[in-house]
Coordinates of C-alpha atoms in Angstrom, one line a residue:
Chain A
X41 CA 78.6 3.2 20.0
X42 CA 78.7 0.6 17.3
X43 CA 77.5 1.6 13.9
X44 CA 74.0 0.3 13.2
X45 CA 74.1 -2.8 11.1
X46 CA 77.7 -3.8 11.8
X47 CA 77.9 -7.6 12.1
X48 CA 79.0 -9.3 15.3
X49 CA 81.8 -11.7 15.2
X50 CA 80.8 -15.3 15.9
X51 CA 77.4 -16.9 15.6
X52 CA 74.6 -17.7 17.9
X53 CA 71.6 -19.9 17.5
X54 CA 70.6 -20.9 14.1
X55 CA 71.8 -17.9 12.2
X56 CA 73.8 -14.8 12.1
X57 CA 72.5 -11.9 14.1
X58 CA 73.6 -8.4 13.8
X59 CA 73.7 -5.9 16.5
X60 CA 71.7 -2.8 15.9
X61 CA 71.7 0.3 17.9
X62 CA 68.4 1.9 18.7
X63 CA 67.7 5.6 19.1
X64 CA 68.2 5.4 22.8
X65 CA 71.5 3.7 22.7
X66 CA 70.4 0.1 23.4
X67 CA 72.0 -2.6 21.4
X68 CA 69.5 -5.1 20.2
X69 CA 69.9 -8.3 18.2
X70 CA 68.4 -8.2 14.8
X71 CA 68.3 -11.4 12.7
X72 CA 70.4 -11.2 9.6
X73 CA 68.5 -11.9 6.4
X74 CA 71.5 -12.8 4.5
X75 CA 71.8 -16.6 4.4
X76 CA 74.3 -18.5 6.4
X77 CA 75.8 -21.9 6.2
X78 CA 73.5 -23.0 9.0
X79 CA 70.4 -22.8 6.7
X80 CA 70.3 -26.6 6.2
X81 CA 70.2 -27.1 9.9
X82 CA 67.4 -24.7 10.3
X83 CA 65.3 -26.5 7.7
X84 CA 65.7 -29.8 9.5
X85 CA 64.6 -28.2 12.7
X86 CA 61.4 -27.1 11.0
X87 CA 60.6 -30.5 9.6
X88 CA 57.6 -32.2 11.2
X89 CA 58.1 -34.6 14.0
X90 CA 55.9 -37.5 14.8
X91 CA 54.5 -35.5 17.7
X92 CA 53.5 -32.7 15.3
X93 CA 51.7 -35.1 13.1
X94 CA 49.9 -36.7 16.0
X95 CA 48.7 -33.2 17.2
X96 CA 47.6 -32.4 13.8
X97 CA 45.7 -35.7 13.5
X98 CA 44.0 -35.1 16.9
X99 CA 43.0 -31.6 15.9
X100 CA 41.5 -32.9 12.6
X101 CA 39.5 -35.5 14.5
X102 CA 38.2 -32.9 17.0
X103 CA 37.1 -30.7 14.1
X104 CA 35.3 -33.4 12.2
X105 CA 31.8 -32.8 11.3
X106 CA 29.6 -35.8 12.3
X107 CA 26.1 -36.4 11.1
X108 CA 23.9 -38.9 13.0
X109 CA 20.4 -39.7 14.2
X110 CA 19.8 -38.6 17.8
X111 CA 17.1 -41.2 18.4
X112 CA 19.2 -44.2 17.4
X113 CA 22.6 -42.6 18.1
X114 CA 23.9 -44.1 14.9
X115 CA 25.8 -42.1 12.4
X116 CA 24.7 -41.7 8.8
X117 CA 26.8 -43.8 6.4
X118 CA 25.7 -41.9 3.4
X119 CA 25.1 -38.2 2.8
X120 CA 21.8 -36.8 4.2
X121 CA 20.3 -36.0 0.8
X122 CA 21.1 -39.5 -0.4
X123 CA 19.2 -41.0 2.5
X124 CA 16.4 -38.4 2.4
X125 CA 16.0 -37.1 -1.2
X126 CA 14.0 -33.9 -1.3
X127 CA 12.5 -31.5 -3.7
X128 CA 12.6 -28.5 -1.3
X129 CA 15.5 -27.8 1.1
X130 CA 15.1 -24.9 3.4
X131 CA 18.2 -23.9 5.5
X132 CA 18.2 -21.4 8.3
X133 CA 21.6 -20.2 9.5
X134 CA 21.9 -18.0 12.6
X135 CA 19.5 -17.5 15.5
X136 CA 17.2 -15.0 13.9
X137 CA 16.7 -17.1 10.8
X138 CA 16.2 -20.2 13.0
X139 CA 13.6 -18.3 15.2
X140 CA 11.7 -17.3 12.0
X141 CA 11.4 -20.9 10.7
X142 CA 10.5 -22.1 14.2
X143 CA 7.6 -19.8 14.6
X144 CA 6.3 -19.5 11.0
X145 CA 7.1 -22.8 9.3
X146 CA 7.6 -25.4 12.0
X147 CA 4.4 -24.8 13.8
X148 CA 2.3 -25.3 10.7
X149 CA 2.8 -29.0 10.4
X150 CA 4.4 -32.0 12.0
X151 CA 8.2 -32.2 11.4
X152 CA 10.2 -35.2 12.2
X153 CA 13.9 -35.0 13.1
X154 CA 16.0 -37.0 10.6
X155 CA 19.5 -36.1 11.6
X156 CA 21.8 -33.7 13.3
X157 CA 25.3 -32.5 12.6
X158 CA 27.7 -32.1 15.5
X159 CA 30.9 -30.2 15.2
X160 CA 33.4 -28.4 17.3
X161 CA 35.4 -25.3 16.6
X162 CA 36.9 -22.4 18.6
X163 CA 33.5 -20.6 18.5
X164 CA 31.7 -23.4 20.3
X165 CA 30.9 -22.8 24.0
X166 CA 31.0 -26.4 25.1
X167 CA 33.9 -27.4 27.3
X168 CA 33.8 -31.1 26.7
X169 CA 35.2 -31.4 23.2
X170 CA 35.2 -35.1 22.6
X171 CA 31.7 -35.9 23.8
X172 CA 29.2 -33.3 22.8
X173 CA 26.0 -34.2 24.6
X174 CA 22.9 -34.7 22.5
X175 CA 21.3 -31.6 24.0
X176 CA 24.0 -29.4 22.5
X177 CA 23.4 -30.4 18.9
X178 CA 23.3 -27.1 17.0
X179 CA 22.5 -28.2 13.5
X180 CA 19.3 -30.2 13.2
X181 CA 17.6 -31.5 10.1
X182 CA 13.8 -32.2 9.9
X183 CA 11.4 -33.4 7.2
X184 CA 7.7 -32.8 7.0
X185 CA 5.8 -35.9 8.0
X186 CA 3.0 -35.2 5.6
X187 CA 5.3 -34.5 2.7
X188 CA 8.8 -36.1 3.3
X189 CA 10.3 -34.4 0.3
X190 CA 10.5 -31.2 2.2
X191 CA 13.6 -30.9 4.2
X192 CA 14.5 -28.2 6.7
X193 CA 17.7 -27.4 8.5
X194 CA 18.1 -25.3 11.6
X195 CA 21.7 -24.3 12.0
X196 CA 22.5 -22.1 14.9
X197 CA 26.2 -22.9 15.3
X198 CA 29.1 -21.4 13.5
X199 CA 30.7 -23.7 10.9
X200 CA 34.3 -22.8 10.4
X201 CA 36.0 -22.5 7.0
X202 CA 37.7 -25.9 7.2
X203 CA 34.5 -27.5 8.3
X204 CA 32.2 -26.1 5.6
X205 CA 33.5 -28.6 2.9
X206 CA 32.9 -31.5 5.3
X207 CA 29.4 -30.2 6.1
X208 CA 28.6 -30.0 2.5
X209 CA 29.9 -33.5 1.8
X210 CA 27.9 -35.0 4.7
X211 CA 24.7 -33.2 3.8
X212 CA 24.7 -32.8 0.1
X213 CA 27.1 -35.6 -0.9
X214 CA 29.3 -35.4 -3.9
X215 CA 26.8 -36.1 -6.7
X216 CA 24.4 -33.7 -8.4
X217 CA 20.9 -33.6 -7.0
X218 CA 18.1 -33.3 -9.5
X219 CA 14.7 -31.6 -9.1
X220 CA 15.7 -29.9 -5.9
X221 CA 15.3 -26.3 -4.8
X222 CA 17.3 -24.8 -2.0
X223 CA 16.2 -21.7 0.1
X224 CA 18.7 -20.2 2.5
X225 CA 18.0 -17.7 5.3
X226 CA 20.6 -15.9 7.2
X227 CA 21.5 -12.5 8.8
X228 CA 24.4 -10.2 8.6
X229 CA 25.2 -7.0 10.4
X230 CA 24.2 -3.8 8.5
X231 CA 27.7 -2.4 8.9
X232 CA 28.9 -5.0 6.4
X233 CA 26.6 -3.6 3.8
X234 CA 28.5 -1.5 1.2
X235 CA 26.5 1.0 -0.7
X236 CA 27.0 4.3 -2.5
X237 CA 23.7 5.7 -1.1
X238 CA 23.8 7.6 2.1
X239 CA 23.4 5.5 5.2
X240 CA 20.5 7.6 6.4
X241 CA 18.4 6.2 3.6
X242 CA 19.0 2.6 4.9
X243 CA 16.2 1.4 7.1
X244 CA 17.5 -1.8 8.7
X245 CA 16.5 -4.5 8.9
X246 CA 16.2 -5.1 5.2
X247 CA 16.3 -8.1 3.0
X248 CA 18.5 -8.8 0.0
X249 CA 18.6 -11.9 -2.2
X250 CA 21.4 -13.8 -4.0
X251 CA 20.5 -16.6 -6.3
X252 CA 22.2 -19.2 -8.5
X253 CA 21.9 -19.2 -12.3
X254 CA 19.4 -22.0 -12.3
X255 CA 17.0 -20.3 -10.0
X256 CA 14.3 -18.9 -12.3
X257 CA 11.7 -17.6 -9.9
X258 CA 11.7 -13.9 -9.1
X259 CA 13.0 -13.4 -5.6
X260 CA 10.9 -11.8 -2.9
X261 CA 13.2 -8.8 -2.5
X262 CA 15.8 -6.9 -4.4
X263 CA 19.1 -8.6 -5.3
X264 CA 22.3 -8.1 -3.4
X265 CA 24.3 -5.5 -5.2
X266 CA 28.1 -5.5 -5.8
X267 CA 30.6 -5.2 -4.1
X268 CA 28.7 -7.0 -1.3
X269 CA 29.6 -10.6 -0.8
X270 CA 28.1 -13.5 1.2
X271 CA 30.3 -15.2 3.8
X272 CA 30.6 -18.5 5.7
X273 CA 28.2 -21.4 5.4
X274 CA 25.6 -19.7 3.2
X275 CA 28.3 -18.8 0.7
X276 CA 29.6 -22.4 0.7
X277 CA 26.1 -23.8 0.1
X278 CA 25.4 -21.3 -2.7
X279 CA 28.7 -22.0 -4.4
X280 CA 28.0 -25.7 -4.2
X281 CA 24.5 -25.2 -5.7
X282 CA 25.9 -23.0 -8.5
X283 CA 28.6 -25.6 -9.4
X284 CA 26.1 -28.4 -9.4
X285 CA 23.4 -26.3 -11.2
X286 CA 20.9 -26.6 -8.4
X287 CA 18.4 -23.7 -8.2
X288 CA 19.1 -21.9 -4.9
X289 CA 18.3 -18.6 -3.4
X290 CA 19.7 -16.9 -0.3
X291 CA 17.7 -14.4 1.6
X292 CA 20.1 -12.2 3.6
X293 CA 18.7 -9.9 6.2
X294 CA 20.9 -6.9 7.1
X295 CA 20.2 -5.9 10.6
X296 CA 21.6 -3.8 13.4
X297 CA 20.7 -6.4 16.1
X298 CA 22.6 -9.7 15.7
X299 CA 21.1 -11.2 18.8
X300 CA 17.6 -12.6 18.8
X301 CA 15.3 -9.7 18.0
X302 CA 11.6 -9.5 17.0
X303 CA 12.0 -6.8 14.3
X304 CA 14.8 -8.7 12.6
X305 CA 12.9 -12.0 12.6
X306 CA 9.8 -10.2 11.2
X307 CA 11.9 -8.8 8.4
X308 CA 11.9 -12.3 6.9
X309 CA 8.2 -12.2 6.4
X310 CA 8.2 -11.3 2.7
X311 CA 9.6 -14.8 2.1
X312 CA 6.4 -16.3 3.2
X313 CA 4.9 -15.4 -0.2
X314 CA 7.6 -17.3 -2.1
X315 CA 6.7 -20.5 -3.8
X316 CA 9.0 -22.6 -1.6
X317 CA 7.4 -21.5 1.6
X318 CA 3.8 -20.8 0.6
X319 CA 2.4 -24.2 1.1
X320 CA 4.2 -24.6 4.4
X321 CA 2.8 -21.6 6.3
X322 CA -0.7 -21.8 7.6
X323 CA -1.3 -19.7 10.7
X324 CA 0.4 -16.4 10.6
X325 CA -1.2 -14.6 13.7
X326 CA -0.5 -17.7 15.8
X327 CA 3.0 -17.7 14.5
X328 CA 3.6 -14.1 15.7
X329 CA 2.4 -15.2 19.2
X330 CA 4.8 -18.2 19.2
X331 CA 7.6 -15.9 18.1
X332 CA 6.8 -13.5 21.0
X333 CA 6.8 -16.3 23.5
X334 CA 10.1 -17.6 22.1
X335 CA 11.6 -14.2 22.6
X336 CA 10.3 -13.7 26.1
X337 CA 11.6 -17.0 27.2
X338 CA 15.0 -16.1 25.9
X339 CA 15.1 -12.8 27.7
X340 CA 17.2 -13.1 30.9
X341 CA 15.2 -12.5 34.0
X342 CA 16.4 -9.1 35.1
X343 CA 15.6 -6.4 37.6
X344 CA 15.8 -3.6 35.2
X345 CA 12.1 -3.2 34.7
X346 CA 9.5 -3.2 37.4
Chain B
X92 CA 23.7 12.2 8.8
X93 CA 21.4 14.1 11.1
X94 CA 18.8 11.4 10.9
X95 CA 21.1 8.9 12.6
X96 CA 21.7 11.2 15.5
X97 CA 18.1 11.9 16.4
X98 CA 17.6 8.3 17.4
X99 CA 20.5 8.3 19.8
X100 CA 20.0 11.6 21.7
X101 CA 17.0 13.7 22.4
X102 CA 16.9 16.1 19.5
X103 CA 14.1 16.5 17.0
X104 CA 13.9 14.4 13.9
X105 CA 13.0 16.1 10.6
X106 CA 9.3 15.1 11.1
X107 CA 9.1 16.4 14.6
X108 CA 9.6 13.2 16.7
X109 CA 11.6 12.9 19.8
X110 CA 12.6 9.3 19.3
X111 CA 14.3 8.9 22.6
X112 CA 11.1 9.9 24.4
X113 CA 9.1 7.5 22.3
X114 CA 11.6 4.7 23.0
X115 CA 11.4 5.6 26.7
X116 CA 7.6 4.9 26.5
X117 CA 8.5 1.5 25.1
X118 CA 10.6 0.9 28.2
X119 CA 7.5 1.7 30.3
X120 CA 5.7 -1.1 28.5
X121 CA 8.2 -3.6 29.8
X122 CA 7.2 -3.0 33.4
X123 CA 4.3 -4.9 34.9
X124 CA 0.8 -3.3 35.0
X125 CA -0.3 -0.7 37.5
X126 CA -3.9 0.6 37.8
X127 CA -5.2 3.6 39.6
X128 CA -8.8 4.4 40.4
X129 CA -10.3 7.6 41.9
X130 CA -13.4 6.8 43.9
X131 CA -15.7 9.2 45.8
X132 CA -14.0 8.9 49.2
X133 CA -11.1 6.7 48.3
X134 CA -8.2 6.3 45.9
X135 CA -6.9 2.9 44.9
X136 CA -3.6 1.7 43.4
X137 CA -3.3 -1.8 42.3
X138 CA -0.2 -3.4 40.7
X139 CA 0.9 -6.7 39.3
X140 CA 3.6 -8.0 41.5
X141 CA 6.8 -8.7 39.7
X142 CA 8.0 -12.2 40.1
X143 CA 10.7 -12.3 42.8
X144 CA 13.7 -14.6 42.6
X145 CA 13.9 -17.3 45.2
X146 CA 16.6 -15.8 47.3
X147 CA 15.5 -12.2 46.9
X148 CA 13.9 -10.3 49.8
X149 CA 10.4 -9.5 48.6
X150 CA 10.2 -6.3 50.6
X151 CA 12.8 -4.6 48.5
X152 CA 10.8 -5.1 45.3
X153 CA 8.0 -2.6 45.6
X154 CA 6.0 -0.8 43.0
X155 CA 3.8 1.3 45.3
X156 CA 5.7 3.9 47.3
X157 CA 4.5 6.6 49.6
X158 CA 5.7 10.1 48.8
X159 CA 4.2 11.6 51.9
X160 CA 1.5 10.7 54.4
X161 CA -1.3 11.6 52.0
X162 CA 0.3 10.9 48.6
X163 CA 1.5 7.7 47.1
X164 CA 2.5 6.6 43.6
X165 CA 2.9 3.4 41.6
X166 CA 5.3 3.3 38.6
X167 CA 6.0 1.1 35.6
X168 CA 9.3 1.0 33.8
X169 CA 13.0 1.2 34.7
X170 CA 13.5 0.3 38.4
X171 CA 16.5 2.5 38.9
X172 CA 15.0 5.5 37.3
X173 CA 11.9 5.1 39.5
X174 CA 14.1 5.1 42.6
X175 CA 15.8 8.4 41.6
X176 CA 12.5 10.1 40.9
X177 CA 10.8 8.8 44.1
X178 CA 13.7 10.1 46.2
X179 CA 13.6 13.5 44.6
X180 CA 9.8 13.7 45.1
X181 CA 10.0 12.6 48.7
X182 CA 12.7 15.3 49.4
X183 CA 10.5 17.9 47.7
X184 CA 7.5 16.9 49.8
X185 CA 9.4 17.5 53.0
X186 CA 11.1 20.6 51.7
X187 CA 7.8 22.1 50.7
X188 CA 6.3 21.3 54.1
X189 CA 9.1 23.0 55.9
X190 CA 9.0 26.0 53.8
X191 CA 5.2 26.6 53.5
X192 CA 4.1 24.6 56.6
X193 CA 1.5 22.9 54.5
X194 CA 1.6 19.5 52.9
X195 CA 2.0 19.4 49.2
X196 CA -1.0 19.1 47.0
X197 CA -1.2 16.1 44.7
X198 CA -1.1 18.3 41.7
X199 CA 2.0 20.1 43.0
X200 CA 4.1 17.0 43.5
X201 CA 2.9 15.6 40.2
X202 CA 3.9 18.8 38.4
X203 CA 7.3 18.6 40.2
X204 CA 7.8 15.1 38.9
X205 CA 6.7 15.9 35.4
X206 CA 8.9 19.0 35.3
X207 CA 11.9 16.8 36.4
X208 CA 11.1 14.4 33.6
X209 CA 10.8 17.1 31.0
X210 CA 14.1 18.5 32.0
X211 CA 15.8 15.3 31.0
X212 CA 14.2 15.4 27.6
X213 CA 15.9 18.8 26.9
X214 CA 19.4 18.4 28.3
X215 CA 22.2 17.2 26.2
X216 CA 23.9 14.0 27.1
X217 CA 21.0 12.8 29.3
X218 CA 18.3 10.4 28.4
X219 CA 14.7 10.6 29.5
X220 CA 13.4 8.7 32.6
X221 CA 12.0 5.4 31.5
X222 CA 9.0 5.4 33.8
X223 CA 5.4 6.4 33.9
X224 CA 3.8 7.1 37.3
X225 CA 0.3 7.0 38.8
X226 CA 0.1 9.5 41.6
X227 CA -2.8 9.4 44.0
X228 CA -3.8 11.2 47.2
X229 CA -6.2 13.6 48.9
X230 CA -5.7 17.3 49.1
X231 CA -6.6 19.4 52.1
X232 CA -9.9 20.2 50.5
X233 CA -10.7 16.5 50.8
X234 CA -11.0 15.9 47.0
X235 CA -9.4 12.7 45.8
X236 CA -6.9 13.0 43.0
X237 CA -5.3 10.7 40.4
X238 CA -2.6 11.9 38.1
X239 CA -0.5 10.1 35.5
X240 CA 2.9 11.2 34.2
X241 CA 4.9 9.8 31.3
X242 CA 8.5 10.0 30.2
X243 CA 7.9 13.1 28.1
X244 CA 7.0 15.1 31.2
X245 CA 3.3 15.5 30.5
X246 CA 0.8 14.9 33.3
X247 CA -3.0 14.6 33.3
X248 CA -5.7 14.0 35.8
X249 CA -7.6 10.8 35.4
X250 CA -10.7 9.1 36.8
X251 CA -9.0 5.8 36.3
X252 CA -6.0 4.7 34.3
X253 CA -3.4 2.0 33.8
X254 CA 0.3 1.9 32.9
X255 CA 2.8 -0.7 32.0
X256 CA 2.4 -4.0 30.1
X257 CA -1.1 -4.7 28.9
X258 CA -2.2 -1.2 30.0
X259 CA -4.3 -0.9 26.9
X260 CA -6.4 -4.0 27.8
X261 CA -6.9 -2.7 31.4
X262 CA -7.8 0.8 30.2
X263 CA -10.5 -0.7 27.9
X264 CA -11.9 -2.7 30.8
X265 CA -12.0 0.5 32.9
X266 CA -13.7 2.5 30.2
X267 CA -16.4 -0.1 30.1
X268 CA -16.8 -0.7 33.8
X269 CA -16.0 2.7 35.4
X270 CA -19.5 3.8 36.2
X271 CA -21.0 5.8 39.1
X272 CA -22.3 2.5 40.6
X273 CA -18.8 1.0 40.4
X274 CA -17.3 3.7 42.6
X275 CA -20.4 4.2 44.7
X276 CA -18.6 3.1 47.8
X277 CA -15.1 2.2 48.9
X278 CA -15.3 -1.6 48.6
X279 CA -16.8 -1.3 45.1
X280 CA -13.9 0.9 44.0
X281 CA -11.4 -1.6 45.5
X282 CA -13.1 -4.5 43.7
X283 CA -13.0 -2.6 40.4
X284 CA -9.3 -2.2 40.7
X285 CA -8.8 -5.9 41.4
X286 CA -11.1 -6.9 38.6
X287 CA -9.2 -4.7 36.2
X288 CA -5.9 -6.3 37.2
X289 CA -7.4 -9.8 37.0
X290 CA -8.0 -9.2 33.3
X291 CA -4.2 -9.3 32.7
X292 CA -2.6 -10.9 35.7
X293 CA -1.8 -14.6 35.5
X294 CA -2.4 -16.8 38.5
X295 CA -4.9 -14.4 40.1
X296 CA -4.7 -12.8 43.5
X297 CA -1.3 -14.1 44.4
X298 CA 0.3 -11.6 42.1
X299 CA -1.6 -8.5 43.0
X300 CA -0.6 -5.8 45.4
X301 CA -3.0 -3.1 46.5
X302 CA -2.9 0.2 48.3
X303 CA -5.6 2.6 49.3
X304 CA -5.9 6.1 50.8
X305 CA -9.1 7.1 52.4
X306 CA -10.0 10.7 53.2
X307 CA -8.1 11.9 56.3
X308 CA -6.3 8.6 56.6
X309 CA -2.9 7.5 55.7
X310 CA -1.8 5.0 53.1
X311 CA -2.9 1.4 53.8
X312 CA -1.3 -1.6 52.0
X313 CA -3.5 -4.7 51.7
X314 CA -2.0 -7.9 53.0
X315 CA -2.0 -11.0 50.8
X316 CA -4.9 -12.4 52.8
X317 CA -7.0 -9.4 52.4
X318 CA -6.5 -9.4 48.7
X319 CA -7.4 -13.1 48.5
X320 CA -10.6 -12.4 50.3
X321 CA -11.5 -9.7 47.8
X322 CA -10.7 -12.0 44.9
X323 CA -12.9 -14.8 46.4
X324 CA -15.7 -12.3 46.8
X325 CA -15.3 -11.1 43.2
X326 CA -15.3 -14.7 41.9
X327 CA -18.5 -15.4 43.9
X328 CA -20.2 -12.3 42.4
X329 CA -19.1 -13.4 39.0
X330 CA -20.6 -16.8 39.4
X331 CA -23.9 -15.4 40.7
X332 CA -24.1 -13.0 37.8
X333 CA -23.5 -15.9 35.4
X334 CA -26.2 -18.0 37.1
X335 CA -28.6 -15.1 36.8
X336 CA -27.8 -14.7 33.1
X337 CA -28.3 -18.4 32.3
X338 CA -31.6 -18.4 34.3
X339 CA -32.8 -15.4 32.3
X340 CA -32.0 -17.1 29.0
X341 CA -33.8 -20.4 30.0

């Protein structure tokens, strides 16, 4: 048996390989990490071809975030907030947060759609990647007809890391916004919550808040403690607001049910007393009924219960 | 750590709850409404029909099942659990008859079902049955009976009761309207059951199923037409009552 590590004579492929003997007596080729004269050739092989560049370009185009108006089918030339400046911007990310705003805020007034963001990433379920139909728009923006300086965003799609910057550019634009307050709502699974207390004392769902330095109002719940962090689009928006000194607060609901769930949605209720939402909520008992209807229509018709 | 387990399996929580049993009662509320009425010479079971898919055979979606010739039951909750309980009860009815040469009493079979349900709240690794049942029938002594069981394994006799979705609303209606006059004769008892269901059923008589047992007779299931006739009569009576009321006020 050849001694493990002894070099073979001759070369194959792009580099020297050594033969190594395994425990069972097989001889396997192991790449040699010592450099060879063929290193230059290898580097050339790794250089991008025109084909690679084309593939990369196509991928970037597929993953582009597009903002447009559904009614006119025209895309927005400027950022959303430049076209529709607002004093209050409420963003719901995730299906439970979206259901909360739909039942408690959007039924207490007339909201007009001002734009929607279309994007594609590996998380999307649509098969046609180039032509997303209007019915599949996941990220919709509304403003209150009676008070157009109140903007609302319902985002129920996942915005990937490489798309978050584009989303921010297309929505917020690249200049500072004055006199604006941002409120974000989202959910996270309770298993992500790190605490030194015993888990039996946790009663999920529960609400935690994280705010930017310029947000002076007291939040409606306790602040998010270290070492917990915020992820994805809410983190991107909060970071943007912190950098541009926009007062913003994120209400994060830790829940054990990530799918649409009545108890999780109701956990957002304390926010209704905050200044940003107070004027917008009128009919709470009716909202609970709307929420229940929303949930029952989402339940799959099943034979489990008779 | 203990408090996380008592929600997942049927053990006591520190404050004495059996969470799994309580959650099973929530599962019952997801089933459609069933109402049971004990009259003088008749027992009535009415259920809200579950909406059947287009290609589904309607006959295989039944909420009212006969356990024996003189006993029948309606359930609300998990369909599969109900099937298991009904099978066991039917076997027990026949086994009892062969052993003792007498048909089961309604109380006996109810106790059997309740004991079965209770066993599943005390065994490890098993979850409680997610059904409540209304069991009706006549005993040999000719007395009508109505019993209700729930996932915890308790059973009680009732004059009238409802289970399933909106059971509370139906029960409140029954508490107001179950009078001696209302059960004076068979047709009044049947009408009371239908009126109770109409409180909570959408789109009226089409979605109601009714079964009755009269003394010394076997179970009779009402056809859709018969139910429609009853509903029409009830609506007529309602109109007349309203006319009388408006006449009185003017």
